[in-house]
Coordinates of C-alpha atoms in Angstrom, one line a residue:
X87 CA 112.3 61.7 80.0
X88 CA 113.4 64.1 83.1
X89 CA 111.1 63.9 86.2
X90 CA 110.0 67.8 85.2
X91 CA 108.8 67.0 82.1
X92 CA 107.0 63.7 83.1
X93 CA 105.1 66.4 86.0
X94 CA 104.0 68.4 82.6
X95 CA 102.7 65.5 80.9
X96 CA 100.9 63.7 84.1
X97 CA 99.1 67.3 84.4
X98 CA 98.5 67.6 80.9
X99 CA 96.1 64.3 80.9
X100 CA 94.9 65.0 84.2
X101 CA 93.7 68.5 82.9
X102 CA 93.4 68.2 78.9
X103 CA 89.3 67.4 79.5
X104 CA 88.7 70.0 82.0
X105 CA 86.7 73.6 80.7
X106 CA 88.8 76.4 80.8
X107 CA 87.1 78.9 83.3
X108 CA 87.2 82.7 82.7
X109 CA 88.6 85.0 85.1
X110 CA 86.3 86.6 87.0
X111 CA 85.5 90.5 87.4
X112 CA 88.3 92.1 89.8
X113 CA 87.6 93.7 93.2
X114 CA 90.2 95.6 94.6
X115 CA 91.3 96.4 97.9
X116 CA 93.2 98.9 99.1
X117 CA 96.3 100.2 101.1
X118 CA 94.8 103.6 103.2
X119 CA 96.5 106.3 103.4
X120 CA 94.8 107.2 106.9
X121 CA 95.2 105.8 110.5
X122 CA 91.9 103.9 110.3
X123 CA 91.6 102.1 107.2
X124 CA 88.3 103.4 105.8
X125 CA 84.9 101.3 104.9
X126 CA 84.7 100.2 101.4
X127 CA 82.8 102.9 98.8
X128 CA 82.5 102.3 95.0
X129 CA 86.2 103.8 95.0
X130 CA 87.0 100.8 96.9
X131 CA 85.3 98.3 94.3
X132 CA 86.8 99.9 91.2
X133 CA 83.3 102.2 90.4
X134 CA 83.5 105.4 91.2
X135 CA 80.9 107.7 90.9
X136 CA 81.7 110.7 88.7
X137 CA 80.8 113.5 91.6
X138 CA 83.5 112.0 93.6
X139 CA 86.9 113.1 92.6
X140 CA 90.0 111.0 93.7
X141 CA 93.4 111.9 94.8
X142 CA 96.6 111.0 93.1
X143 CA 97.8 108.8 96.5
X144 CA 94.4 107.2 96.2
X145 CA 94.8 106.9 92.8
X146 CA 98.1 105.1 93.2
X147 CA 97.1 103.1 95.9
X148 CA 94.7 101.4 93.8
X149 CA 97.0 101.3 91.0
X150 CA 99.7 99.6 93.0
X151 CA 97.8 97.4 95.6
X152 CA 94.5 96.1 93.6
X153 CA 93.5 92.5 94.0
X154 CA 94.3 90.9 90.9
X155 CA 93.8 87.3 88.9
X156 CA 96.6 85.6 90.6
X157 CA 95.5 87.1 94.3
X158 CA 92.0 85.3 93.4
X159 CA 93.7 82.3 92.3
X160 CA 95.7 81.7 95.5
X161 CA 92.4 82.4 97.2
X162 CA 90.7 79.7 95.3
X163 CA 93.7 77.8 95.9
X164 CA 92.9 78.1 99.3
X165 CA 95.0 77.4 102.6
X166 CA 95.4 73.9 102.9
X167 CA 98.3 71.2 104.1
X168 CA 101.1 72.8 102.4
X169 CA 100.4 76.5 103.4
X170 CA 100.9 74.8 106.8
X171 CA 104.0 72.6 106.0
X172 CA 105.3 75.9 104.5
X173 CA 104.5 78.2 106.9
X174 CA 106.0 75.6 110.0
X175 CA 109.1 75.4 108.0
X176 CA 109.3 79.2 107.5
X177 CA 108.9 79.3 111.5
X178 CA 111.9 77.0 112.2
X179 CA 113.8 79.6 109.9
X180 CA 112.7 82.7 112.3
X181 CA 113.4 80.5 115.1
X182 CA 117.0 79.4 113.8
X183 CA 117.6 83.7 113.3
X184 CA 116.5 84.5 116.8
X185 CA 118.4 81.3 118.1
X186 CA 121.5 82.4 116.9
X187 CA 121.2 86.1 118.3
X188 CA 120.2 85.3 121.4
X189 CA 123.4 82.5 121.7
X190 CA 125.6 85.2 121.0
X191 CA 124.5 87.5 123.7
X192 CA 124.0 84.5 126.0
X193 CA 128.0 83.4 125.5
X194 CA 129.6 86.9 125.3
X195 CA 130.8 86.6 129.3
X196 CA 131.7 83.5 128.7
X197 CA 134.0 84.4 125.5
X198 CA 135.0 87.5 127.1
X199 CA 136.4 85.4 130.5
X200 CA 137.8 82.7 128.1
X201 CA 140.1 85.1 125.7
X202 CA 140.5 88.1 128.2
X203 CA 138.7 90.6 126.1
X204 CA 138.0 93.7 128.1
X205 CA 134.4 95.4 127.7
X206 CA 136.0 98.0 125.5
X207 CA 136.4 95.3 122.3
X208 CA 133.9 92.9 122.9
X209 CA 131.1 94.1 121.2
X210 CA 133.3 93.1 118.2
X211 CA 131.3 89.4 118.9
X212 CA 128.6 90.6 118.1
X213 CA 129.8 93.1 115.5
X214 CA 131.1 90.5 113.9
X215 CA 127.7 88.4 113.6
X216 CA 126.2 92.0 112.3
X217 CA 128.1 92.3 109.7
X218 CA 127.9 89.2 108.3
X219 CA 124.1 89.4 108.7
X220 CA 124.6 93.0 106.5
X221 CA 126.1 91.0 103.9
X222 CA 123.5 88.2 104.1
X223 CA 120.7 90.1 103.8
X224 CA 121.2 92.0 100.8
X225 CA 123.0 89.1 98.8
X226 CA 119.8 86.7 99.3
X227 CA 117.3 89.5 98.9
X228 CA 119.1 89.5 95.8
X229 CA 119.5 85.9 94.7
X230 CA 115.5 85.8 95.8
X231 CA 114.4 88.6 93.3
X232 CA 117.0 87.1 91.0
X233 CA 117.2 83.5 91.0
X234 CA 114.1 82.5 93.1
X235 CA 112.8 82.5 96.2
X236 CA 113.6 78.9 96.7
X237 CA 117.3 79.1 96.2
X238 CA 117.8 81.6 99.4
X239 CA 114.9 79.8 101.4
X240 CA 116.6 76.6 101.8
X241 CA 120.7 78.1 101.3
X242 CA 120.6 80.4 104.4
X243 CA 119.7 77.7 106.7
X244 CA 122.7 75.4 105.3
X245 CA 125.1 78.0 105.7
X246 CA 124.0 78.5 109.2
X247 CA 124.2 75.5 110.0
X248 CA 127.8 74.7 108.7
X249 CA 129.0 77.8 110.1
X250 CA 127.8 77.3 113.3
X251 CA 129.4 74.2 113.4
X252 CA 132.8 75.5 112.4
X253 CA 132.5 77.6 115.5
X254 CA 132.9 75.1 117.8
X255 CA 136.5 74.3 116.3
X256 CA 137.8 78.0 117.0
X257 CA 140.3 78.2 119.1
X258 CA 141.0 82.1 119.3
X259 CA 138.7 85.7 119.9
X260 CA 139.8 86.5 115.9
X261 CA 139.2 82.9 114.6
X262 CA 135.7 83.1 116.3
X263 CA 134.9 86.4 115.0
X264 CA 135.7 85.5 111.5
X265 CA 133.7 82.4 111.8
X266 CA 130.7 84.6 113.1
X267 CA 130.7 87.0 110.2
X268 CA 130.2 83.9 107.8
X269 CA 127.9 82.8 110.1
X270 CA 125.6 86.1 110.0
X271 CA 125.8 85.9 106.0
X272 CA 123.3 82.4 106.6
X273 CA 121.5 84.1 109.7
X274 CA 121.0 87.7 107.9
X275 CA 118.8 86.0 104.6
X276 CA 117.2 84.0 106.9
X277 CA 113.8 86.2 108.5
X278 CA 113.4 88.9 105.1
X279 CA 113.6 85.4 102.4
X280 CA 111.4 83.1 104.5
X281 CA 108.6 85.4 105.0
X282 CA 108.7 86.7 101.8
X283 CA 108.4 82.8 100.0
X284 CA 105.3 82.7 103.1
X285 CA 103.6 85.6 101.8
X286 CA 103.7 84.7 98.5
X287 CA 102.2 81.2 98.6
X288 CA 98.9 82.1 100.9
X289 CA 95.6 83.6 100.1
X290 CA 96.1 87.8 100.7
X291 CA 92.7 86.5 104.3
X292 CA 95.7 84.8 105.8
X293 CA 98.5 87.3 105.5
X294 CA 98.4 88.0 109.4
X295 CA 99.6 84.6 110.1
X296 CA 102.9 85.9 109.2
X297 CA 102.6 88.3 112.0
X298 CA 101.9 85.2 114.1
X299 CA 105.1 83.3 112.5
X300 CA 107.3 85.5 115.3
X301 CA 106.0 82.9 117.6
X302 CA 108.8 80.8 116.0
X303 CA 111.2 84.0 116.8
X304 CA 110.5 84.0 120.8
X305 CA 110.4 79.9 120.3
X306 CA 114.1 80.3 119.2
X307 CA 115.0 82.5 121.9
X308 CA 113.7 80.1 124.5
X309 CA 115.4 77.3 123.3
X310 CA 118.8 79.6 123.4
X311 CA 118.2 80.5 126.9
X312 CA 116.8 76.9 128.0
X313 CA 120.3 75.0 126.7
X314 CA 122.3 77.8 127.9
X315 CA 120.8 76.7 131.4
X316 CA 121.3 73.1 130.9
X317 CA 124.8 73.8 130.1
X318 CA 126.7 76.6 130.7
X319 CA 126.4 76.7 135.2
X320 CA 128.9 73.5 135.0
X321 CA 131.0 74.2 132.3
X322 CA 131.8 77.7 132.7
X323 CA 134.4 80.0 134.6
X324 CA 133.9 83.0 136.5
X325 CA 133.2 85.9 134.1
X326 CA 135.3 88.4 136.0
X327 CA 138.7 87.3 135.4
X328 CA 141.4 90.0 135.2
X329 CA 142.9 90.9 131.7
X330 CA 145.8 88.6 132.8
X331 CA 144.1 85.7 133.6
X332 CA 143.0 83.4 130.5
X333 CA 140.1 80.8 131.3
X334 CA 141.1 77.1 131.6
X335 CA 139.3 75.8 128.1
X336 CA 138.7 72.2 130.1
X337 CA 136.7 74.5 132.5
X338 CA 135.0 76.7 130.2
X339 CA 134.1 75.0 127.2
X340 CA 130.0 75.4 127.8
X341 CA 130.0 78.3 125.6
X342 CA 131.4 75.8 122.1
X343 CA 129.1 73.7 122.9
X344 CA 126.1 75.9 123.2
X345 CA 127.1 77.0 119.7
X346 CA 127.4 73.0 118.7
X347 CA 123.9 72.3 120.3
X348 CA 122.4 75.4 118.1
X349 CA 124.7 74.3 114.5
X350 CA 122.7 70.6 114.9
X351 CA 119.3 72.0 115.5
X352 CA 119.6 74.5 112.5
X353 CA 120.9 71.7 110.7
X354 CA 117.8 69.8 111.2
X355 CA 115.8 72.3 110.8
X356 CA 117.4 72.8 106.9
X357 CA 117.2 69.0 106.5
X358 CA 113.4 69.3 107.1
X359 CA 113.1 71.7 104.1
X360 CA 115.0 70.0 101.9
X361 CA 114.2 66.1 102.7
X362 CA 110.9 65.5 104.4
X363 CA 109.1 68.3 102.5
X364 CA 108.9 69.1 98.9
X365 CA 108.5 72.9 98.4
X366 CA 107.9 74.5 95.1
X367 CA 108.9 78.3 93.7
X368 CA 106.8 80.7 94.8
X369 CA 103.9 81.7 91.6
X370 CA 104.0 85.2 91.8
X371 CA 108.1 84.9 91.2
X372 CA 107.3 82.5 88.2
X373 CA 104.5 85.3 87.1
X374 CA 106.8 88.2 87.6
X375 CA 109.6 86.5 85.9
X376 CA 107.3 85.5 82.4
X377 CA 107.3 81.9 83.1
X378 CA 103.6 81.9 84.0
X379 CA 103.2 77.9 82.6
X380 CA 105.0 77.0 85.7
X381 CA 103.3 78.9 88.0
X382 CA 100.6 77.1 86.6
X383 CA 101.9 73.3 87.3
X384 CA 102.8 74.6 90.1
X385 CA 99.9 75.3 91.6
X386 CA 98.3 72.6 90.6
X387 CA 101.1 70.4 92.3
X388 CA 100.0 72.4 95.4
X389 CA 96.3 71.7 94.7
X390 CA 97.2 67.9 94.2
X391 CA 99.2 68.8 97.7
X392 CA 95.9 69.7 99.6
X393 CA 93.5 67.2 98.0
X394 CA 92.0 70.1 96.1
X395 CA 90.9 69.8 91.8
X396 CA 90.4 73.3 90.5
X397 CA 90.7 74.7 86.9
X398 CA 93.6 77.0 86.5
X399 CA 94.6 78.9 83.1
X400 CA 97.3 81.0 82.4
X401 CA 94.8 83.9 82.6
X402 CA 94.3 83.2 86.3
X403 CA 98.0 84.0 86.7
X404 CA 98.0 87.4 85.5
X405 CA 99.4 89.5 88.4
X406 CA 99.3 93.1 86.8
X407 CA 103.4 94.0 86.8
X408 CA 104.2 96.5 84.4
X409 CA 107.6 95.0 83.3
X410 CA 108.4 97.7 80.9
X411 CA 108.9 99.7 84.1
X412 CA 111.3 96.6 85.9
X413 CA 114.4 95.4 85.6
X414 CA 114.4 92.2 83.7
X415 CA 114.4 89.1 85.9
X416 CA 116.2 85.8 85.2
X417 CA 115.1 82.2 85.0
X418 CA 115.6 79.8 87.4
X419 CA 116.9 76.8 86.4
X420 CA 116.6 73.8 88.5
X421 CA 116.6 70.8 86.4
X422 CA 118.0 70.3 82.4
X423 CA 114.5 70.7 80.6
X424 CA 114.8 68.8 76.8
X425 CA 112.6 71.0 74.0
X426 CA 110.0 68.8 73.2
X427 CA 109.2 67.1 69.9
X428 CA 106.0 69.0 69.6
X429 CA 107.0 72.7 69.7
X430 CA 103.2 73.4 69.6
X431 CA 102.3 71.9 73.0
X432 CA 100.0 73.8 74.5
X433 CA 99.0 74.5 77.9
X434 CA 95.1 75.3 77.9
X435 CA 95.2 76.6 74.8
X436 CA 98.5 78.2 75.3
X437 CA 101.8 77.7 73.9
X438 CA 104.0 76.4 76.3
X439 CA 108.0 77.8 76.3
X440 CA 110.6 75.5 77.3
X441 CA 113.0 76.8 79.7
X442 CA 116.3 76.9 77.8
X443 CA 118.5 73.6 77.8
X444 CA 121.6 74.3 80.4
X445 CA 124.3 71.9 80.3
X446 CA 126.9 74.7 82.0
X447 CA 127.9 74.7 85.9
X448 CA 126.2 77.0 88.1
X449 CA 129.3 79.0 88.7
X450 CA 129.7 79.6 84.4
X451 CA 126.4 80.6 84.5
X452 CA 126.7 82.7 87.5
X453 CA 130.1 84.4 86.3
X454 CA 128.6 85.2 82.9
X455 CA 125.2 87.0 84.6
X456 CA 126.9 89.0 87.3
X457 CA 127.1 92.2 85.3
X458 CA 123.3 91.7 84.1
X459 CA 122.2 90.6 87.8
X460 CA 123.8 94.3 88.8
X461 CA 121.8 96.3 86.3
X462 CA 118.9 94.5 87.5
X463 CA 119.7 95.5 91.1
X464 CA 120.2 98.9 90.2
X465 CA 117.0 98.7 88.7
X466 CA 115.1 97.7 91.4
X467 CA 116.5 100.1 93.7
X468 CA 115.7 103.2 91.2
X469 CA 111.9 102.2 91.5
X470 CA 112.1 101.5 95.3
X471 CA 112.9 105.2 95.0
X472 CA 110.4 106.2 92.4
X473 CA 108.2 108.7 93.3
X474 CA 105.7 105.8 93.9
X475 CA 108.0 104.3 96.2
X476 CA 110.6 106.7 98.0
X477 CA 108.4 107.6 101.1
X478 CA 107.6 103.9 101.8
X479 CA 110.9 102.9 100.9
X480 CA 112.8 105.3 103.3
X481 CA 110.8 105.0 106.2
X482 CA 110.4 101.3 106.4
X483 CA 114.4 101.0 106.1
X484 CA 114.9 103.8 109.0
X485 CA 112.3 102.1 110.8
X486 CA 114.6 98.5 110.7
X487 CA 117.8 100.8 111.7
X488 CA 116.4 102.1 114.6
X489 CA 114.8 99.4 116.1
X490 CA 117.5 96.8 115.5
X491 CA 119.9 99.4 117.1
X492 CA 117.6 99.9 120.1
X493 CA 117.0 96.2 120.6
X494 CA 120.3 94.9 120.1
X495 CA 121.3 97.5 122.5
X496 CA 119.3 96.4 125.2
X497 CA 119.3 92.5 124.0
X498 CA 123.6 92.6 123.8
X499 CA 123.6 94.5 127.3
X500 CA 120.9 92.6 129.1
X501 CA 122.3 89.2 129.8
X502 CA 125.8 90.8 131.0
X503 CA 124.0 93.5 133.4
X504 CA 122.0 90.7 135.0
X505 CA 125.3 88.9 135.6
X506 CA 126.8 92.0 137.2
X507 CA 123.7 92.4 139.3
X508 CA 123.6 89.2 140.9
X509 CA 127.4 90.3 142.2
X510 CA 130.0 88.6 141.9
X511 CA 129.5 85.2 143.7
X512 CA 131.1 82.1 143.0
X513 CA 130.1 81.1 139.1
X514 CA 127.5 78.3 140.1
X515 CA 124.8 80.1 142.2
X516 CA 125.2 83.6 140.5
X517 CA 125.3 82.3 136.3
X518 CA 122.3 79.8 137.1
X519 CA 120.4 82.9 138.8
X520 CA 121.2 85.1 135.9
X521 CA 120.1 82.4 133.2
X522 CA 117.1 81.7 135.1
X523 CA 115.9 85.5 135.0
X524 CA 117.2 85.3 131.5
X525 CA 114.7 82.2 130.7
X526 CA 112.1 84.2 131.9
X527 CA 112.7 87.1 129.7
X528 CA 112.5 85.0 126.5
X529 CA 109.6 83.2 127.5
X530 CA 107.6 86.5 128.7
X531 CA 108.0 87.1 124.4
X532 CA 106.0 84.1 123.3
X533 CA 102.6 85.7 123.7
X534 CA 103.5 89.2 121.7
X535 CA 102.9 87.6 117.8
X536 CA 99.4 86.3 119.4
X537 CA 98.4 89.2 120.3
X538 CA 100.1 91.6 117.3
X539 CA 98.2 88.6 114.7
X540 CA 95.0 89.8 116.7
X541 CA 95.8 93.6 116.8
X542 CA 96.9 94.3 113.0
X543 CA 93.4 93.5 111.7
X544 CA 91.6 95.6 114.6
X545 CA 90.8 99.3 113.7
X546 CA 94.5 100.0 114.9
X547 CA 96.1 98.2 111.6
X548 CA 99.5 97.4 110.8
X549 CA 100.7 100.6 111.6
X550 CA 98.8 101.8 114.7
X551 CA 99.8 98.5 116.3
X552 CA 103.5 98.5 115.4
X553 CA 103.9 102.2 116.5
X554 CA 102.0 101.3 119.6
X555 CA 104.1 98.7 120.3
X556 CA 107.3 100.3 119.7
X557 CA 106.5 103.2 122.2
X558 CA 105.5 100.7 124.9
X559 CA 109.2 98.9 124.5
X560 CA 110.3 102.6 124.5
X561 CA 108.3 103.1 127.6
X562 CA 109.7 99.6 128.8
X563 CA 113.6 100.3 128.1
X564 CA 113.2 103.5 130.5
X565 CA 111.9 101.8 132.9
X566 CA 114.3 99.7 133.1
X567 CA 117.3 101.6 133.7
X568 CA 115.2 103.8 136.3
X569 CA 114.2 100.4 138.6
X570 CA 116.6 98.9 141.6
X571 CA 114.8 96.2 143.0
X572 CA 115.4 92.6 141.8
X573 CA 111.5 92.4 141.0
X574 CA 111.1 95.6 139.5
X575 CA 114.2 94.3 136.7
X576 CA 112.6 91.4 136.2
X577 CA 109.3 92.8 135.4
X578 CA 110.7 95.6 133.0
X579 CA 112.7 93.4 131.2
X580 CA 109.5 90.8 130.5
X581 CA 107.7 94.4 129.4
X582 CA 110.6 95.4 127.2
X583 CA 110.5 91.1 126.1
X584 CA 107.0 91.4 125.1
X585 CA 106.2 94.7 123.6
X586 CA 109.4 94.1 121.2
X587 CA 108.3 91.0 120.0
X588 CA 105.0 91.9 119.2
X589 CA 106.4 95.3 117.4
X590 CA 109.1 92.9 115.3
X591 CA 106.2 90.6 114.5
X592 CA 104.4 93.8 113.2
X593 CA 107.4 94.4 111.0
X594 CA 108.0 91.4 109.5
X595 CA 104.9 91.3 108.3
X596 CA 104.0 95.2 107.0
X597 CA 107.5 94.5 105.2
X598 CA 106.6 91.8 102.8
X599 CA 103.6 93.0 102.4
X600 CA 104.1 96.9 101.9
X601 CA 106.2 96.4 98.5
X602 CA 105.1 94.5 95.2
X603 CA 106.6 91.0 94.0
X604 CA 109.4 92.7 91.8
X605 CA 111.0 94.4 93.7
X606 CA 109.6 92.9 97.4
X607 CA 113.1 90.5 98.2
X608 CA 114.8 93.6 97.1
X609 CA 113.4 96.1 99.6
X610 CA 113.0 93.6 102.3
X611 CA 116.7 92.4 101.9
X612 CA 118.0 95.8 102.3
X613 CA 116.1 96.8 105.2
X614 CA 117.4 93.2 106.9
X615 CA 121.0 94.9 105.9
X616 CA 120.4 97.9 107.4
X617 CA 119.1 96.3 110.6
X618 CA 122.2 94.6 110.6
X619 CA 124.5 97.3 110.0
X620 CA 122.6 99.0 113.2
X621 CA 123.6 95.5 114.8
X622 CA 127.2 96.5 114.2
X623 CA 127.1 100.1 115.3
X624 CA 124.7 98.9 118.5
X625 CA 127.6 97.0 120.5
X626 CA 130.4 99.0 119.7
X627 CA 128.7 101.5 120.9
X628 CA 127.4 100.2 124.0
X629 CA 131.1 99.3 124.5
X630 CA 132.1 103.0 124.6
X631 CA 129.1 104.0 126.5
X632 CA 129.8 101.7 129.7
X633 CA 132.7 103.2 130.4
X634 CA 131.1 106.4 131.1
X635 CA 128.3 105.2 132.8
X636 CA 126.3 102.2 133.1
X637 CA 122.9 103.1 132.4
X638 CA 123.9 105.6 129.1
X639 CA 123.5 102.6 126.7
X640 CA 120.0 101.7 127.7
X641 CA 118.7 105.5 127.3
X642 CA 120.1 105.7 124.0
X643 CA 118.3 102.4 122.9
X644 CA 114.8 103.5 124.4
X645 CA 115.6 107.0 122.0
X646 CA 116.2 104.7 118.9
X647 CA 112.5 103.1 119.9
X648 CA 111.3 106.6 119.7
X649 CA 112.7 106.8 116.6
X650 CA 111.3 104.6 115.4
X651 CA 107.7 105.2 116.4
X652 CA 108.0 108.4 115.2
X653 CA 108.3 107.1 111.6
X654 CA 106.0 104.3 112.1
X655 CA 103.9 107.0 112.5
X656 CA 104.5 108.6 109.1
X657 CA 104.4 105.8 107.2
X658 CA 101.5 105.9 104.0
X659 CA 100.2 102.7 103.8
X660 CA 97.7 100.7 105.7
X661 CA 98.5 97.0 104.1
X662 CA 95.5 95.7 106.1
X663 CA 92.9 93.8 104.1
X664 CA 95.5 93.8 101.6

């Protein structure tokens, strides 16, 4: 008997004497198309009076995002030890992504000195990373929707840890760029897939905590900046070498040690997900996949971890998703499950359908399903551009693109600017001072997630808070260009860091909230992929613009943020209270 069969039998014995509960009456809450969420009326509770006409947009909002029996079940399951651990593990993935993004920005001047790369081409370093992230975001998003959230949740950090460690052993600029492409495939899928799993496992009333997770995003940047301050000053050579000079490896290996340290930290995060805590597949994914009985078992196991006992039945798992309109999602098979000797085995009076026995290898099944997976992806994209979703999908993807372009230009530019600003001094003092300023910049972003978690529950909502923070980021970037004093540079960079962190915190929370379960992974994955495409273009564009004017890249950055603000202001749905 497998462990999975034993778990089923254990649950059967534990719950067979508990009376089945009937589903409670739903009271749907909505995505409102107005800026200010209006007070609940008879329309909001599904009891529209005869003299109150409804608009198509209101009816669409209600049908798409009304509270389902599964939503109410998750509220009953509550927010306990399992959910807290899951949020910590998801936060580790967010920290890892930003740690690597900041790490590449910090080592850029060091790599330029190591391999004598000109300003025109050094942007290829960041572009390689973002190229891999674009592929990874789309790939892991599709894997998440097709094979389960858990595969992506664990696989992204493993890929990141492996290739992050391999970067230490590279011996040329080309090798480093190639390894960073592979590294990016892991980093790129982390944010969207981690957020999706966390969002689907916590009650709606706790969805604001997804925005709070961005604290870990800031923590990743702080970790990198502190490690850089410890490692780089004594193990780096001057960054203003002529192209004919090549830095001596023995005096310029600090950047490699920084990559090795980040690889080690990422591997520890992966071990925490695999060894120290048993994770379960998202109940929402299981239900959408037609595996309702497994969802019951998963939630019962989560209840056991939380120390609660609640009667759950198949009726409590209904998520009101019209599967005829969506592409079929194949079942995720974690281990071999033998057919029961009793074909009529039931859970709470409902027949339990066993997952078919699989004796073939994962790759054999992958090759067999590759064409059907393509059809499923195409089907989900068709849904994303259906009349219900086209405007939301387009605006959300544009937001991710322009925000990434603006932030990448500023972020890639900042460490080099700070080093140039302190002058072409003897390495130790100048580099140490610039890294200290960079630590201040990263620490300034930490309160952003906390502020964001508060603002999204105010009258501003998700969209208002997101647009306001993005507009302030654009303003901070413009001020950064104009000021000349050291104090002005530090303060304006702190403003950009705080507002950008607040902005990203809300974007990362809003995106998985606004898409429904069957298309959430694909919608978030492609949004993340588009942000990586912007990340590829931005450093290459920055290198070209720097040859024209030192300030020009930052004006482009501010313009990108302003464009994203306009997109946010025209989003049709507010997800507050969803």
